[in-house]
Structure formats: C-alpha cells, structure tokens
Amino acid sequence: KREAAIVGAGIAGIAAAIRLANKGFRVTVYEANSYAGGKLSAFETKGYRFDAGPSLFTLPQLVDELFVVSGKNPSDYFEYIRLPVVCQYFYEDGTRITAYSQPEEFAREIEQKTGEPCENILHFLQDSQTKYELTSEVFLHRSLHKASTYLNAHAWKGYTHFPKLDVFRTMHQANKATFKDPRVIQLFNRYATYNGSDPYQTPATMNIIPHLEYNMGAYFPKKGMHHITHSLVQLANEKGVNFNFNAPVQEILTDGQQANGVKVHNQNIQADIVISNMDVVNTYKKLLPKASQPKKILNQPKSSSALIFYWGIQHPFPELDMHNIFFSQNYQEEFTHIFQKQTVYQDPTVYINITSKHKKDDAPEGCENWFVMINVPNNAGQDWDKLIQEARKNILTKLSRVLDKDIEPLIACESILDPRTIESRTSSSQGALYGNSSNNRYAAFLRHANFSSQIKNLYFCGGSVHPGGGIPLCLLSAKIATDLIK
Ligand code: FAD
C-alpha cells in the first residue's frame, strides 16, 4: 500500500484522509492539537456547550458525499435540519427583518418592513442563482491551475455569459443599483463577510452567496456544528485512517524535487505523498523553508478575523433565533476600520449565534448559549487586549439598547477567542478566518493551487488554498487535491 501523510486534522485534512483511504492509501494524519477539527471544534463550560468556530452550515450534501463515496449511509452518522428562518436582522432604527428561508416569504417580509418591492428581491435571488451556476463548476469544483479546467463545456458557458458574472462592479455598487432601501442594501452587502471580505471592494460576483442560503438552504447539524468533525473522524477511523494527535509536523521532507515524508517529534517518517492542511503561508515558512516561496501568492491580503465572546446567558430571549444580526449604523465606516485602518469600529455589527434555540441541551433550563461575534481585522500586532475591552463595552451597550435589557448581569460565564488565539490554535496566518480575502476580482486566481508545481507528490487543502475558506469550500479543496492524485 502507498503511504500518505496529512499535515493537520482540519475539516479539509479529515476529508482528504477519507478520500485517500478510499483510493487505497494507508493514511496517517498528524495534528498539532490534542483534538481534531481545527477551527471547527467545540467546548463546554458550566453547563453550556459552544461550537467554537463556524456556526452557519450550507451545502450539507458535500458532507453527505463523503459517506456516500465511502459506501455508507450518511444519516447513520450525521443528521441535520433545514432552518425555517435563516436569520433575524435588527437595525438601530428599530426595524426587524425575519429572513425566512423560503425566497417568496422572505421577499414579502422585506417589502412589508422596508417597502422594497418583492420582485426586486426575487429577481436578485434568481440572478444570484444564475451567477452560481455559471461559476461554481469552474471556480469551485476544479483546479484553477490545470489547462483542462479552461477547456471544458462549463468554462465555455462562463465565457459566453461573462457580463452576467458582474466582475467589474463591487458588491455594494451592484446592490445599490438593485435596491432602493439602504437597509436592504446593507442586508445583502453582509454576504461579503461570509468569506471575510469587504462589500465595498469585493466584486459583485460574490452576490452568488445569498443563493446558497435562500435557494439551497441554511442547515444545522442536530448534534451541533462540531458533529460535522466528529462524524467525519468516525468515518475516517472506520476507513483505517490513523490519527496522531499532539503531533506537530516540523518539516515536510523532500529531496528537492519530490516530497517523501514528514518530520514529527524529531523523527523522519516516510510517505509517498504529503498533503498539507496547514495554512499555506505557514506551510512554506515553517515546513518548507528551503523551497522557493511563491511570494506573490503568499503575500495576498488576508481575510478579516473575528472576536468572539462565548457567553452563558441566564435569561431566555424569545425574540432571538439561532442566527441574529445587529447591524451597525454606518456599514462603510465599519469596513474602512476593518480593512484600511486595521482596527475595531466603535459601533460594530454584532452577530449572535444561539444553538440552544434548536439543541436545547446546549444550555441549562431557561438559559441560552450566546456566541457573540464581530468582524475584526486580521492580526497585525494591534493592542488586542485594549481593543477587546473596548469592543466588549460597545457590544454590551448596543445589545442592551436594542434588546431593551441590561445584558451584562445575565452573563453566567465567559470565554473569548480573538485573532491571536485563532492564529495560535490553528496556525492560521494572521488569524484570518478564510485565508486570502476576495477583495479584488483576481483573488480566485491568486490562491495557491491544490498541488505544488515545484515539488512532486505534495498537495494542499484547506481554507487558505483554492477554492477558499468556509466549510463547503474546504471540503471541495480536499476533493480537488485528492482527485489530482492518480
Ligand atoms: P483549520 O480549521 O484551519 O485547521 C488546520 C489544522 O491543522 C488545525 O487543527 C491545526 O492545529 C493543524 N495544523 C496546523 N499546522 C500543523 C502542523 N505543522 N502539524 C500538525 N498539525 C497542524 N465557515 C463556515 O462555513 N461557516 C461559518 O459560519 C464559519 N464561521 C467561522 C467562524 C469562526 C470564528 C472561524 C474561526 C471560522 C469560521 N468559518 C466558517 C471558517 C471555517 O471554520 C474554516 O474555513 C474551516 O474550518 C477551515 O478548515 P481547514 O481544513 O482549512 O483547517
């Protein structure tokens, strides 16, 4: 049997391990942490359970696919529900919009609350679907770094419909031209944050993202987000994958031309192929210091990061749902602070995720597990301790005002995750959530390929390489990388 070594048990590393085991490889995953999942992990404290990272789950069929290609029935391992309400939106002027998952219902709600005509919303979502269908096959499902990708029928369809991709306007410019009401523009501009980008810079092509939520659906795993990791690790174990925890890879071994193993605990371990699920910037810096560095690609601006307060809240809030957004009053200023000034805005948009709304045992009776997150710049050495204290105060003031209830006394327990800890726990360059940002129209072409062009038998998967960050794209990166292995 051929040996495969995988660096990192993030979601993409686990998916790659399953796919390689299915191809007949003997697979060993080396993980620096004592647990699997990287950003997709969870923890418990004082009777509250928190998913530590991702909270929004789209394209669940990509998880199912891993069970199917392994000859298993997905629902024997992993179950999820489609959310009837995608998000509750709260604005400072008192407007509240319930984002129903059904497009017609959502459009009616927006018209009722803002006067924005239903047809505008439905037309926008239709257009989002068209963009998705024109781009996904080429940009998400294939290597962008192989000539064959550009010569197939899907690519030709994209070329002939190129104007529909809307690459020359920013998301904000497109949304401003589509909608009259500023609250609706803000709502749809928010989708830029789904890959850590800025709606005032990212191309309007990114308006494909709402299609995922409204036309294809937002989901929640019945046992919590972390169950995605858990069920895939179970499948990998059944497929004979060997996981080594507390095993940081120190070096990827090469003879200069091809990879032939990894160094772990100061021991050289031979392998026929190596896949790195470690952030690609750090893979080059730390594991391949002698290889020539693709500087232009590695130096691309990174996505935003996040500051999260995990709060056990001793009070029920029936007006809140599983996903809630409290918008800032000046969205453009907020993004200028994140991406240009590299600091935290004093009136940030606050996201609250409450899994106990659907999974009751995630919090004690009458209580809720609040995952309170704001978008912040990636780590460039800011004074985070100071910024965190200021942000905490501003968030509490904002939430107490909008919810008309003093929140601070209700906090039973608190944990904090910030760009520094995201960086140190997952080796993510600058603590970015999604690898490179998509703040320019060439971003898709400036992500690292899923293979090395200088070192044979070396492959890459995960949020820092093609096709990008977020659970669905990470799963696709594992598929693209392993499909390249003959
Ligand atoms: P990572 O999760 O980055 O893990 C990499 C793993 O490799 C880690 O376990 C690390 O310890 C290990 N490793 C690194 N270096 C080494 C080494 N040298 N040796 C051994 N092991 C090593 N996505 C969504 O789809 N929806 C969301 O709602 C969402 N929200 C998010 C919120 C937060 C707070 C965060 C942090 C992320 C969020 N994301 C979301 C993004 C998503 O979590 C990531 O894109 C995805 O989980 C990244 O997976 P990955 O495979 O790239 O690996």
XYZ file of C-alpha atoms and ligand atoms in Angstrom:
539
model
C 0.000 0.000 0.000
C 1.171 3.526 -0.718
C 1.580 5.771 2.326
C 0.012 9.213 2.630
C 0.875 11.736 5.352
C -1.564 14.562 6.054
C -0.494 17.643 7.997
C -3.447 18.826 10.103
C -6.854 17.427 11.041
C -8.884 20.465 9.998
C -12.085 19.670 8.142
C -10.235 19.554 4.806
C -7.483 17.303 6.184
C -10.061 14.840 7.506
C -11.964 14.876 4.185
C -8.741 14.324 2.255
C -7.843 11.425 4.566
C -11.198 9.716 3.868
C -10.845 10.180 0.118
C -7.279 8.829 0.074
C -8.229 5.831 2.217
C -10.940 5.133 -0.368
C -8.247 5.210 -3.051
C -6.350 2.504 -1.230
C -3.703 4.588 0.554
C -2.563 3.892 4.083
C -3.240 7.317 5.620
C -1.772 8.955 8.717
C -2.958 12.373 9.880
C -0.590 14.376 12.097
C -2.381 17.005 14.174
C -0.641 19.544 16.407
C -3.618 19.879 18.766
C -4.960 17.201 21.079
C -8.252 17.255 19.135
C -9.492 17.167 15.542
C -11.384 19.843 13.642
C -9.126 22.909 13.884
C -11.496 25.868 13.638
C -14.470 23.502 13.626
C -14.242 22.427 17.254
C -16.348 22.848 20.396
C -16.053 23.209 24.144
C -18.201 23.046 27.265
C -18.211 25.126 30.381
C -20.582 25.412 33.356
C -23.394 23.505 31.646
C -23.126 25.411 28.358
C -21.864 23.869 25.101
C -20.354 26.125 22.440
C -19.328 25.454 18.872
C -16.054 27.353 18.833
C -15.883 28.398 15.177
C -18.261 28.001 12.243
C -21.946 28.409 13.008
C -23.541 28.548 9.575
C -23.801 25.340 7.590
C -24.592 25.354 3.881
C -24.241 22.693 1.172
C -24.573 19.730 3.593
C -24.545 17.410 0.588
C -20.770 17.888 0.494
C -20.543 16.188 3.897
C -23.030 13.520 2.835
C -20.960 12.853 -0.268
C -18.031 11.678 1.863
C -20.207 8.964 3.403
C -21.704 8.008 0.057
C -18.330 7.654 -1.691
C -17.223 5.549 1.284
C -20.157 3.174 0.772
C -22.028 4.363 3.878
C -25.445 5.799 4.560
C -24.914 9.452 5.636
C -27.878 9.559 8.020
C -26.430 6.650 10.016
C -23.669 9.069 11.052
C -24.819 12.634 10.633
C -28.216 14.320 10.653
C -29.173 17.923 10.075
C -32.237 20.096 9.762
C -33.027 22.871 7.302
C -33.649 26.099 9.204
C -37.048 27.700 8.552
C -35.585 31.096 9.492
C -32.088 31.907 8.265
C -31.510 34.991 10.399
C -33.149 37.743 12.449
C -31.923 41.194 11.468
C -32.048 44.105 13.930
C -31.405 47.693 12.833
C -30.696 50.681 15.048
C -33.825 52.459 13.723
C -35.975 49.727 15.281
C -36.603 47.763 12.061
C -36.571 43.986 12.447
C -36.476 41.697 9.449
C -37.007 37.963 9.674
C -35.059 36.262 6.894
C -37.298 33.308 6.089
C -35.593 30.561 4.175
C -38.308 30.483 1.519
C -37.485 33.216 -1.029
C -41.119 34.330 -1.547
C -41.787 34.621 2.184
C -38.502 36.468 2.696
C -39.280 38.872 -0.161
C -42.763 39.584 1.271
C -41.252 40.258 4.714
C -38.754 42.721 3.234
C -41.453 44.513 1.276
C -43.622 44.775 4.366
C -40.816 46.082 6.582
C -38.981 48.362 4.149
C -41.188 48.968 1.111
C -38.581 47.376 -1.162
C -40.646 45.633 -3.873
C -40.867 41.833 -3.612
C -39.856 41.443 -7.261
C -36.507 43.160 -6.644
C -35.609 40.566 -4.026
C -36.802 37.617 -6.077
C -35.034 38.885 -9.166
C -31.836 39.365 -7.153
C -32.002 35.800 -5.800
C -32.649 34.463 -9.292
C -29.642 36.383 -10.542
C -27.595 35.017 -7.626
C -28.510 31.507 -8.759
C -27.508 32.244 -12.368
C -24.116 33.524 -11.221
C -23.636 30.473 -9.025
C -24.483 28.084 -11.830
C -22.127 29.846 -14.226
C -19.183 29.943 -11.836
C -19.365 27.043 -9.406
C -18.333 24.219 -11.711
C -15.204 26.029 -12.892
C -14.244 28.076 -9.838
C -15.254 25.760 -7.006
C -15.179 22.187 -8.230
C -11.976 22.079 -10.267
C -8.362 23.027 -10.024
C -7.956 26.518 -11.496
C -4.374 25.604 -12.231
C -4.874 22.941 -14.870
C -5.439 23.810 -18.527
C -8.255 21.253 -18.822
C -10.405 23.384 -16.490
C -10.472 26.192 -19.055
C -11.321 23.980 -21.989
C -14.403 22.173 -20.758
C -18.032 22.962 -21.584
C -18.713 24.640 -18.218
C -15.903 27.110 -18.771
C -17.174 27.961 -22.254
C -20.615 28.626 -20.824
C -18.979 31.029 -18.352
C -17.077 32.837 -21.112
C -20.188 33.347 -23.226
C -22.161 34.705 -20.253
C -19.255 36.700 -18.844
C -21.169 40.009 -18.338
C -23.617 38.217 -16.021
C -20.759 37.488 -13.619
C -20.604 41.209 -12.783
C -16.862 41.298 -12.117
C -16.344 44.988 -12.841
C -18.583 46.420 -10.102
C -18.214 45.989 -6.373
C -20.877 44.124 -4.436
C -22.005 47.414 -2.911
C -22.241 49.175 -6.282
C -24.359 46.345 -7.660
C -26.619 46.190 -4.601
C -27.051 49.970 -4.588
C -28.144 49.821 -8.221
C -30.575 46.961 -7.463
C -32.245 48.070 -4.224
C -33.710 51.383 -3.132
C -33.788 50.847 0.618
C -30.466 51.248 2.475
C -31.443 48.544 4.983
C -31.843 46.041 2.161
C -28.530 47.081 0.612
C -26.866 46.551 3.987
C -28.518 43.152 4.415
C -27.197 41.872 1.088
C -23.813 43.618 1.456
C -23.303 41.498 4.547
C -22.728 38.399 2.423
C -19.208 39.677 1.641
C -18.330 38.776 5.227
C -19.102 35.110 4.516
C -15.620 34.835 3.085
C -14.066 37.570 5.191
C -14.209 40.265 2.511
C -15.330 43.874 2.224
C -18.562 44.602 0.278
C -17.098 47.943 -0.807
C -14.194 46.172 -2.529
C -15.206 42.612 -3.360
C -16.570 42.101 -6.894
C -20.324 41.761 -7.355
C -19.707 38.174 -8.467
C -19.803 37.395 -4.725
C -23.541 38.002 -4.896
C -23.631 34.263 -5.569
C -23.521 33.699 -1.790
C -27.180 34.531 -0.931
C -28.198 31.812 -3.399
C -26.673 29.255 -1.055
C -28.697 30.441 1.924
C -32.092 31.144 0.375
C -32.342 28.882 -2.647
C -30.259 25.975 -1.375
C -30.803 26.430 2.363
C -29.138 27.037 5.709
C -28.820 23.959 7.880
C -27.925 22.915 11.393
C -26.460 19.533 12.387
C -28.782 18.016 15.002
C -25.866 17.429 17.373
C -24.209 20.807 16.737
C -21.643 22.068 14.223
C -18.880 20.109 15.855
C -20.679 16.914 14.897
C -19.503 17.523 11.313
C -15.948 16.965 12.558
C -16.944 14.181 14.898
C -18.865 12.136 12.315
C -16.151 12.514 9.682
C -13.451 11.422 12.147
C -15.603 8.373 12.944
C -15.852 7.577 9.232
C -12.102 8.106 8.748
C -11.368 5.769 11.662
C -13.613 3.122 10.147
C -11.718 3.520 6.883
C -8.490 2.759 8.724
C -7.105 6.310 8.867
C -4.594 6.663 11.646
C -4.796 9.947 13.646
C -1.780 11.155 15.607
C -2.689 13.976 17.987
C -0.230 16.301 19.782
C 1.943 15.653 16.751
C 3.040 18.936 15.154
C 4.771 18.383 11.822
C 8.147 20.140 11.920
C 9.117 19.739 8.310
C 7.907 18.302 5.021
C 10.740 16.094 3.802
C 11.795 16.415 0.187
C 14.783 15.509 -1.956
C 14.412 18.909 -3.596
C 12.150 17.540 -6.332
C 9.619 15.420 -4.588
C 8.068 15.075 -1.159
C 8.912 11.856 0.616
C 7.694 12.233 4.182
C 7.299 14.392 7.256
C 9.317 15.106 10.358
C 7.365 14.673 13.599
C 8.761 14.560 17.153
C 12.203 14.845 15.522
C 11.664 11.624 13.593
C 11.632 11.333 9.823
C 8.605 9.385 8.656
C 8.497 8.211 5.052
C 5.435 8.767 2.873
C 4.717 8.516 -0.844
C 2.592 11.617 -0.855
C 2.099 14.510 1.562
C -0.971 16.734 1.823
C -0.743 19.907 3.873
C -3.918 21.141 5.524
C -1.823 23.670 7.435
C -2.273 27.257 6.270
C -0.248 27.543 3.076
C 1.725 30.614 4.201
C 2.927 28.776 7.287
C 3.463 25.539 5.365
C 6.053 27.331 3.225
C 7.527 29.375 6.075
C 7.782 26.641 8.681
C 7.692 23.281 6.914
C 9.398 24.048 3.595
C 11.955 26.735 4.437
C 14.305 25.563 1.680
C 11.720 25.520 -1.124
C 11.308 28.583 -3.295
C 8.400 30.630 -1.935
C 5.601 31.739 -4.304
C 5.800 35.223 -2.789
C 3.067 36.918 -4.789
C 0.551 34.291 -3.746
C 1.670 34.097 -0.134
C 1.609 37.892 0.248
C -2.001 38.359 -0.871
C -4.075 40.296 1.687
C -5.744 38.018 4.174
C -9.439 37.871 5.048
C -10.820 39.507 8.166
C -10.639 37.757 11.509
C -13.135 37.652 14.369
C -13.526 38.484 18.010
C -15.884 36.134 19.813
C -17.370 36.258 23.281
C -18.926 32.969 24.324
C -21.463 33.933 26.952
C -23.673 31.696 29.037
C -26.796 33.886 29.395
C -29.134 33.292 32.323
C -32.283 34.522 30.637
C -34.398 33.474 27.647
C -34.773 35.851 24.662
C -37.747 34.667 22.585
C -37.207 37.463 20.037
C -33.867 35.896 19.088
C -33.376 32.966 16.721
C -30.406 30.723 16.046
C -28.701 33.371 13.867
C -29.102 37.062 14.705
C -27.524 40.217 13.350
C -27.452 43.635 14.994
C -26.326 45.983 12.255
C -24.017 48.948 12.692
C -25.383 52.314 11.676
C -22.554 53.099 9.275
C -21.538 49.937 7.434
C -18.987 51.628 5.174
C -17.155 53.139 8.178
C -17.146 49.721 9.833
C -15.395 48.134 6.835
C -12.996 51.063 6.488
C -11.979 50.358 10.081
C -11.527 46.626 9.465
C -9.686 46.701 6.135
C -7.971 50.103 5.920
C -7.478 51.331 9.473
C -6.969 47.753 10.721
C -8.807 48.392 13.934
C -12.177 47.714 15.547
C -15.085 50.056 14.832
C -16.842 51.550 17.877
C -20.289 50.501 16.554
C -19.627 47.029 15.144
C -22.233 44.785 13.545
C -22.851 42.100 16.157
C -23.691 38.517 15.258
C -25.225 36.240 17.890
C -25.485 32.530 17.312
C -27.589 30.554 19.797
C -27.548 26.825 19.168
C -29.699 26.150 22.250
C -32.637 27.509 20.221
C -32.621 24.194 18.347
C -30.467 21.991 20.553
C -31.977 22.551 23.973
C -29.302 20.717 25.963
C -26.654 23.243 24.856
C -27.666 25.465 27.808
C -29.243 24.930 31.242
C -33.036 25.273 31.508
C -34.166 28.888 30.958
C -30.686 29.916 29.730
C -29.065 30.402 26.314
C -25.552 29.835 24.910
C -24.608 33.050 23.118
C -21.758 33.040 20.605
C -21.296 36.788 20.132
C -19.027 37.669 17.226
C -17.860 40.809 15.476
C -15.691 41.050 12.370
C -12.274 42.499 13.134
C -9.059 42.976 11.149
C -6.616 40.134 10.948
C -3.731 40.160 13.374
C -1.141 42.804 12.533
C 0.122 43.224 16.089
C -2.674 45.511 17.308
C -3.137 46.059 21.043
C -5.809 43.351 21.226
C -6.261 43.443 24.999
C -7.291 47.084 24.767
C -9.437 46.562 21.645
C -11.213 43.600 23.272
C -12.114 45.575 26.385
C -13.481 48.466 24.288
C -15.382 46.128 21.985
C -16.919 44.250 24.917
C -18.243 47.512 26.348
C -19.590 48.694 22.966
C -21.245 45.351 22.221
C -22.949 45.230 25.619
C -24.211 48.804 25.239
C -25.553 48.094 21.760
C -27.271 44.807 22.646
C -28.737 46.210 25.867
C -30.135 49.179 23.907
C -31.645 47.187 21.039
C -32.964 44.342 23.199
C -34.058 46.765 25.921
C -32.473 44.656 28.662
C -29.253 45.063 30.612
C -27.173 42.141 29.313
C -24.030 42.230 31.467
C -25.656 40.981 34.708
C -27.053 37.999 32.776
C -23.615 36.654 31.817
C -23.005 33.486 33.827
C -19.701 32.560 32.183
C -17.420 33.992 29.519
C -14.689 32.762 27.179
C -13.014 34.810 24.465
C -11.455 33.975 21.094
C -9.516 36.656 19.226
C -7.258 36.835 16.146
C -4.192 35.932 18.213
C -5.764 32.761 19.614
C -7.243 31.797 16.245
C -3.710 32.085 14.860
C -2.030 30.149 17.651
C -4.646 27.367 17.841
C -4.905 26.619 14.124
C -1.716 28.109 12.673
C -3.852 30.339 10.501
C -1.763 33.157 9.006
C -2.640 36.409 10.871
C -5.646 34.667 12.407
C -7.594 35.118 9.155
C -10.821 33.101 9.136
C -10.870 32.346 5.418
C -7.297 32.503 4.073
C -6.982 35.260 1.472
C -9.659 37.924 1.219
C -11.643 38.202 -2.007
C -11.286 41.959 -2.152
C -10.275 42.081 -5.780
C -11.538 40.452 -8.937
C -8.374 38.396 -9.414
C -8.478 36.846 -5.939
C -9.702 33.459 -7.202
C -6.587 33.201 -9.379
C -4.235 34.289 -6.611
C -4.959 31.456 -4.214
C -2.405 28.695 -4.053
C -3.138 25.641 -6.191
C -4.070 22.313 -4.602
C -0.714 20.891 -5.681
C 2.884 22.079 -5.696
C 4.289 22.887 -9.099
C 7.897 22.557 -7.849
C 7.675 19.556 -5.519
C 6.107 16.393 -6.842
C 3.745 14.427 -4.592
C 2.981 17.478 -2.452
C -0.628 18.671 -2.284
C -2.585 21.324 -0.386
C -6.102 21.526 1.007
C -7.979 23.808 3.420
C -9.267 27.332 3.653
C -6.023 29.052 2.633
C -5.799 27.443 -0.827
C -8.094 27.053 -3.829
C -11.121 27.338 -3.841
C -11.121 29.220 -0.485
C -12.366 29.233 3.112
C -15.581 28.107 4.757
C -16.635 24.503 5.349
C -18.054 23.783 1.858
C -15.022 25.152 0.020
C -12.612 23.376 2.375
C -14.403 20.096 1.616
C -14.122 20.846 -2.100
C -10.408 21.610 -1.730
C -9.921 18.086 -0.359
C -11.796 16.630 -3.305
C -9.830 18.635 -5.870
C -6.487 17.786 -4.239
C -7.184 14.055 -3.973
C -8.681 13.882 -7.484
C -5.293 15.075 -8.733
C -3.609 12.058 -7.147
C -3.564 9.162 -9.527
P -8.288 24.532 10.029
O -9.575 24.503 10.768
O -7.631 25.818 9.804
O -7.331 23.538 10.788
C -5.994 23.313 10.420
C -5.493 22.229 11.349
O -4.144 21.952 11.030
C -5.524 22.655 12.809
O -6.139 21.655 13.577
C -4.052 22.821 13.170
O -3.770 22.525 14.516
C -3.419 21.819 12.241
N -2.011 22.134 11.977
C -1.518 23.317 11.517
N -0.180 23.223 11.387
C 0.168 21.966 11.736
C 1.392 21.258 11.792
N 2.559 21.821 11.452
N 1.366 19.972 12.193
C 0.206 19.363 12.537
N -0.986 19.995 12.522
C -1.003 21.272 12.119
N -17.050 28.604 7.863
C -18.322 28.309 7.506
O -18.526 27.550 6.548
N -19.386 28.840 8.180
C -19.222 29.666 9.248
O -20.194 30.103 9.868
C -17.901 29.999 9.647
N -17.680 30.799 10.722
C -16.429 30.856 11.259
C -16.256 31.464 12.500
C -15.021 31.452 13.128
C -14.855 32.077 14.457
C -13.922 30.828 12.487
C -12.581 30.777 13.164
C -14.079 30.273 11.220
C -15.323 30.272 10.606
N -15.550 29.655 9.363
C -16.820 29.417 8.928
C -14.420 29.201 8.542
C -14.146 27.712 8.714
O -14.087 27.405 10.069
C -12.803 27.386 8.084
O -12.755 27.828 6.739
C -12.518 25.880 8.099
O -12.947 25.249 9.275
C -11.037 25.715 7.896
O -10.728 24.351 7.787
P -9.298 23.873 7.333
O -9.460 22.485 6.810
O -8.656 24.870 6.458
O -8.442 23.719 8.666
